[in-house]
GROMACS .gro file of C-alpha atoms in nm:
model
  246
    1UNK     CA    1   1.318   5.615   2.536
    2UNK     CA    2   1.086   5.560   2.232
    3UNK     CA    3   1.082   5.254   2.035
    4UNK     CA    4   0.924   5.220   1.697
    5UNK     CA    5   0.736   4.890   1.632
    6UNK     CA    6   0.716   4.779   1.261
    7UNK     CA    7   0.464   4.512   1.163
    8UNK     CA    8   0.547   4.326   0.830
    9UNK     CA    9   0.321   4.088   0.640
   10UNK     CA   10   0.499   3.842   0.420
   11UNK     CA   11   0.300   3.626   0.177
   12UNK     CA   12   0.483   3.292   0.136
   13UNK     CA   13   0.353   3.059  -0.159
   14UNK     CA   14   0.443   2.709  -0.048
   15UNK     CA   15   0.432   2.396  -0.278
   16UNK     CA   16   0.393   2.084  -0.064
   17UNK     CA   17   0.488   1.851  -0.342
   18UNK     CA   18   0.677   2.054  -0.564
   19UNK     CA   19   0.548   2.277  -0.858
   20UNK     CA   20   0.605   2.032  -1.127
   21UNK     CA   21   0.581   2.190  -1.471
   22UNK     CA   22   0.622   1.856  -1.641
   23UNK     CA   23   0.298   1.846  -1.847
   24UNK     CA   24   0.418   1.513  -1.997
   25UNK     CA   25   0.351   1.341  -1.667
   26UNK     CA   26   0.028   1.152  -1.655
   27UNK     CA   27  -0.120   1.246  -1.313
   28UNK     CA   28  -0.383   0.975  -1.339
   29UNK     CA   29  -0.136   0.705  -1.280
   30UNK     CA   30  -0.082   0.853  -0.923
   31UNK     CA   31  -0.457   0.855  -0.840
   32UNK     CA   32  -0.743   0.630  -0.736
   33UNK     CA   33  -1.051   0.559  -0.937
   34UNK     CA   34  -1.407   0.452  -0.869
   35UNK     CA   35  -1.719   0.423  -1.070
   36UNK     CA   36  -2.097   0.407  -1.036
   37UNK     CA   37  -2.105   0.026  -1.088
   38UNK     CA   38  -1.902  -0.260  -1.243
   39UNK     CA   39  -2.037  -0.471  -1.520
   40UNK     CA   40  -2.029  -0.850  -1.473
   41UNK     CA   41  -1.738  -0.917  -1.702
   42UNK     CA   42  -1.721  -1.288  -1.672
   43UNK     CA   43  -1.518  -1.535  -1.471
   44UNK     CA   44  -1.236  -1.584  -1.741
   45UNK     CA   45  -1.135  -1.224  -1.764
   46UNK     CA   46  -1.015  -0.967  -1.508
   47UNK     CA   47  -1.292  -0.768  -1.346
   48UNK     CA   48  -1.343  -0.451  -1.544
   49UNK     CA   49  -1.328  -0.210  -1.242
   50UNK     CA   50  -1.249   0.173  -1.257
   51UNK     CA   51  -0.867   0.123  -1.207
   52UNK     CA   52  -0.849  -0.043  -1.554
   53UNK     CA   53  -0.876   0.310  -1.706
   54UNK     CA   54  -0.568   0.431  -1.525
   55UNK     CA   55  -0.339   0.130  -1.547
   56UNK     CA   56  -0.113   0.308  -1.799
   57UNK     CA   57  -0.203   0.078  -2.079
   58UNK     CA   58  -0.326   0.286  -2.383
   59UNK     CA   59  -0.472  -0.021  -2.559
   60UNK     CA   60  -0.798  -0.049  -2.751
   61UNK     CA   61  -0.903  -0.404  -2.781
   62UNK     CA   62  -1.045  -0.499  -3.121
   63UNK     CA   63  -1.250  -0.801  -2.999
   64UNK     CA   64  -1.065  -1.026  -3.234
   65UNK     CA   65  -0.992  -1.302  -3.171
   66UNK     CA   66  -1.121  -1.273  -2.816
   67UNK     CA   67  -1.455  -1.072  -2.803
   68UNK     CA   68  -1.434  -1.015  -2.429
   69UNK     CA   69  -1.092  -0.869  -2.440
   70UNK     CA   70  -1.228  -0.539  -2.361
   71UNK     CA   71  -1.294  -0.649  -2.001
   72UNK     CA   72  -0.919  -0.708  -1.953
   73UNK     CA   73  -0.807  -0.348  -2.037
   74UNK     CA   74  -1.107  -0.117  -1.994
   75UNK     CA   75  -1.322  -0.006  -1.709
   76UNK     CA   76  -1.692  -0.091  -1.772
   77UNK     CA   77  -2.002   0.008  -1.589
   78UNK     CA   78  -2.339  -0.161  -1.590
   79UNK     CA   79  -2.624  -0.020  -1.788
   80UNK     CA   80  -2.680   0.262  -1.525
   81UNK     CA   81  -2.898   0.565  -1.515
   82UNK     CA   82  -2.643   0.847  -1.525
   83UNK     CA   83  -2.319   0.631  -1.517
   84UNK     CA   84  -2.007   0.786  -1.384
   85UNK     CA   85  -1.637   0.727  -1.324
   86UNK     CA   86  -1.428   0.942  -1.093
   87UNK     CA   87  -1.058   0.983  -1.050
   88UNK     CA   88  -0.913   1.117  -0.723
   89UNK     CA   89  -0.572   1.282  -0.790
   90UNK     CA   90  -0.512   1.293  -0.414
   91UNK     CA   91  -0.392   1.653  -0.444
   92UNK     CA   92  -0.505   1.977  -0.595
   93UNK     CA   93  -0.401   2.057  -0.960
   94UNK     CA   94  -0.451   2.287  -1.247
   95UNK     CA   95  -0.567   2.055  -1.522
   96UNK     CA   96  -0.463   2.140  -1.874
   97UNK     CA   97  -0.553   1.838  -2.073
   98UNK     CA   98  -0.756   1.519  -2.048
   99UNK     CA   99  -0.725   1.227  -2.296
  100UNK     CA  100  -0.969   0.934  -2.344
  101UNK     CA  101  -0.897   0.609  -2.522
  102UNK     CA  102  -1.193   0.430  -2.661
  103UNK     CA  103  -1.250   0.050  -2.723
  104UNK     CA  104  -1.164  -0.071  -3.072
  105UNK     CA  105  -1.458  -0.315  -3.127
  106UNK     CA  106  -1.740  -0.075  -3.176
  107UNK     CA  107  -2.005   0.033  -2.923
  108UNK     CA  108  -1.918   0.399  -2.986
  109UNK     CA  109  -2.216   0.516  -2.794
  110UNK     CA  110  -2.046   0.416  -2.451
  111UNK     CA  111  -1.797   0.700  -2.496
  112UNK     CA  112  -2.037   0.959  -2.671
  113UNK     CA  113  -2.174   1.238  -2.477
  114UNK     CA  114  -1.940   1.191  -2.182
  115UNK     CA  115  -1.909   1.506  -1.963
  116UNK     CA  116  -1.560   1.565  -1.833
  117UNK     CA  117  -1.594   1.749  -1.506
  118UNK     CA  118  -1.316   1.876  -1.292
  119UNK     CA  119  -1.326   2.027  -0.936
  120UNK     CA  120  -1.295   1.981  -0.563
  121UNK     CA  121  -1.654   1.892  -0.465
  122UNK     CA  122  -1.808   1.537  -0.412
  123UNK     CA  123  -2.171   1.658  -0.434
  124UNK     CA  124  -2.355   1.412  -0.664
  125UNK     CA  125  -2.044   1.194  -0.667
  126UNK     CA  126  -1.846   1.482  -0.809
  127UNK     CA  127  -2.069   1.520  -1.109
  128UNK     CA  128  -2.174   1.864  -1.030
  129UNK     CA  129  -1.831   2.015  -1.064
  130UNK     CA  130  -1.739   2.243  -1.351
  131UNK     CA  131  -1.736   2.099  -1.702
  132UNK     CA  132  -1.422   2.096  -1.922
  133UNK     CA  133  -1.579   1.919  -2.230
  134UNK     CA  134  -1.839   1.685  -2.367
  135UNK     CA  135  -1.720   1.413  -2.605
  136UNK     CA  136  -1.873   1.364  -2.935
  137UNK     CA  137  -1.843   1.029  -3.112
  138UNK     CA  138  -1.479   0.909  -3.019
  139UNK     CA  139  -1.357   0.688  -3.309
  140UNK     CA  140  -1.313   0.324  -3.222
  141UNK     CA  141  -0.955   0.238  -3.116
  142UNK     CA  142  -0.851   0.608  -3.085
  143UNK     CA  143  -0.733   0.839  -2.823
  144UNK     CA  144  -0.886   1.184  -2.807
  145UNK     CA  145  -0.762   1.489  -2.604
  146UNK     CA  146  -0.960   1.774  -2.459
  147UNK     CA  147  -0.817   2.106  -2.352
  148UNK     CA  148  -0.922   2.216  -2.005
  149UNK     CA  149  -0.733   2.542  -1.984
  150UNK     CA  150  -0.596   2.496  -1.637
  151UNK     CA  151  -0.907   2.411  -1.447
  152UNK     CA  152  -0.855   2.355  -1.075
  153UNK     CA  153  -0.944   2.039  -0.903
  154UNK     CA  154  -0.878   1.719  -0.735
  155UNK     CA  155  -1.140   1.518  -0.890
  156UNK     CA  156  -1.193   1.437  -1.264
  157UNK     CA  157  -1.521   1.280  -1.352
  158UNK     CA  158  -1.649   1.112  -1.668
  159UNK     CA  159  -2.031   1.130  -1.653
  160UNK     CA  160  -2.312   1.046  -1.906
  161UNK     CA  161  -2.647   1.205  -1.794
  162UNK     CA  162  -2.868   0.925  -1.929
  163UNK     CA  163  -2.916   0.550  -1.916
  164UNK     CA  164  -2.609   0.401  -2.049
  165UNK     CA  165  -2.291   0.186  -2.036
  166UNK     CA  166  -1.965   0.383  -1.962
  167UNK     CA  167  -1.661   0.226  -2.101
  168UNK     CA  168  -1.311   0.372  -2.079
  169UNK     CA  169  -0.992   0.193  -2.197
  170UNK     CA  170  -0.767   0.471  -2.055
  171UNK     CA  171  -0.801   0.816  -1.906
  172UNK     CA  172  -0.489   1.051  -1.893
  173UNK     CA  173  -0.472   1.376  -1.699
  174UNK     CA  174  -0.203   1.632  -1.747
  175UNK     CA  175  -0.151   1.936  -1.527
  176UNK     CA  176   0.056   2.107  -1.256
  177UNK     CA  177   0.016   2.088  -0.888
  178UNK     CA  178  -0.155   2.382  -0.720
  179UNK     CA  179   0.060   2.575  -0.480
  180UNK     CA  180  -0.056   2.625  -0.135
  181UNK     CA  181  -0.042   2.956   0.029
  182UNK     CA  182   0.047   3.060   0.381
  183UNK     CA  183   0.069   3.408   0.542
  184UNK     CA  184   0.357   3.465   0.778
  185UNK     CA  185   0.336   3.767   1.009
  186UNK     CA  186   0.676   3.906   1.112
  187UNK     CA  187   0.700   4.183   1.373
  188UNK     CA  188   1.032   4.370   1.409
  189UNK     CA  189   1.102   4.626   1.666
  190UNK     CA  190   1.364   4.897   1.617
  191UNK     CA  191   1.504   5.164   1.855
  192UNK     CA  192   1.541   5.414   1.567
  193UNK     CA  193   1.411   5.485   1.207
  194UNK     CA  194   1.544   5.235   0.958
  195UNK     CA  195   1.558   5.229   0.585
  196UNK     CA  196   1.240   5.038   0.487
  197UNK     CA  197   1.362   4.923   0.154
  198UNK     CA  198   1.697   4.794   0.310
  199UNK     CA  199   1.515   4.611   0.569
  200UNK     CA  200   1.259   4.469   0.342
  201UNK     CA  201   1.540   4.324   0.114
  202UNK     CA  202   1.737   4.211   0.427
  203UNK     CA  203   1.442   4.010   0.582
  204UNK     CA  204   1.344   3.861   0.255
  205UNK     CA  205   1.704   3.753   0.184
  206UNK     CA  206   1.741   3.577   0.510
  207UNK     CA  207   1.417   3.398   0.472
  208UNK     CA  208   1.500   3.273   0.122
  209UNK     CA  209   1.844   3.154   0.242
  210UNK     CA  210   1.668   2.960   0.522
  211UNK     CA  211   1.429   2.804   0.283
  212UNK     CA  212   1.671   2.749   0.003
  213UNK     CA  213   1.617   2.378  -0.002
  214UNK     CA  214   1.238   2.406  -0.030
  215UNK     CA  215   1.021   2.468  -0.325
  216UNK     CA  216   0.907   2.800  -0.206
  217UNK     CA  217   0.835   3.137  -0.347
  218UNK     CA  218   0.826   3.425  -0.109
  219UNK     CA  219   0.681   3.769  -0.197
  220UNK     CA  220   0.580   4.075   0.024
  221UNK     CA  221   0.215   4.144   0.046
  222UNK     CA  222   0.119   4.498   0.005
  223UNK     CA  223  -0.098   4.679   0.254
  224UNK     CA  224  -0.419   4.857   0.144
  225UNK     CA  225  -0.223   5.187   0.159
  226UNK     CA  226   0.010   5.059  -0.112
  227UNK     CA  227   0.303   5.012   0.142
  228UNK     CA  228   0.458   4.685   0.268
  229UNK     CA  229   0.512   4.790   0.621
  230UNK     CA  230   0.253   4.888   0.880
  231UNK     CA  231   0.420   5.096   1.154
  232UNK     CA  232   0.289   5.096   1.500
  233UNK     CA  233   0.462   5.343   1.741
  234UNK     CA  234   0.496   5.227   2.086
  235UNK     CA  235   0.654   5.401   2.394
  236UNK     CA  236   0.875   5.215   2.630
  237UNK     CA  237   0.886   5.366   2.992
  238UNK     CA  238   1.215   5.371   3.153
  239UNK     CA  239   1.214   5.217   3.509
  240UNK     CA  240   1.335   5.451   3.777
  241UNK     CA  241   1.677   5.389   3.911
  242UNK     CA  242   1.796   5.475   4.267
  243UNK     CA  243   2.052   5.762   4.274
  244UNK     CA  244   2.198   5.633   4.584
  245UNK     CA  245   2.235   5.339   4.822
  246UNK     CA  246   2.198   5.347   5.190
   0.00000   0.00000   0.00000
């Protein structure tokens, strides 16, 4: 008896955390931030570490009546050569918009010429990743948004390629989670020819029913010959059976 063996390749696109399309959610609030150094902000105010720029407080201190109020609400590096600030989103995203809030008490050069870089590499502390934009002079006390067109990345860097202070009162990041792909190989054996279109629909329906509670999109992957199925013909030999018993 001859048995036809059909090999099917099914491409499943899996979203581990869900494919959130909510572009109003600030992804930075879920992340962790570090910077090249932290300025000595004084003992009477909170240390102006990297996390101050992702605390969800879009506030631009005016310096009045407290000149050092900036240190309470903003991240602040020392006067570094090539200062940087890096946000780890802890997952891979398509980034559509990045917003930066500047301090309100002057010192505009501290947010001028900042390169916004997005990617998955930590080479040079992430500063070699592709560039989304470069800030011009951000008005004191204002928030300016930059379109990044869906750039892919886990890390968002702010980088000034010269000797400078880098001060950020808030950094916001908006985008959607990148779906992870997994290829599933399914092999089905049939004793006779089957309707390929019918079998394709049946298998896909069963898998979708099984994964109905998951955020999963399933599609067939087409073979180089333009077909979904790769047929492998195999022959099963029938075992001899004794015709009589003694």
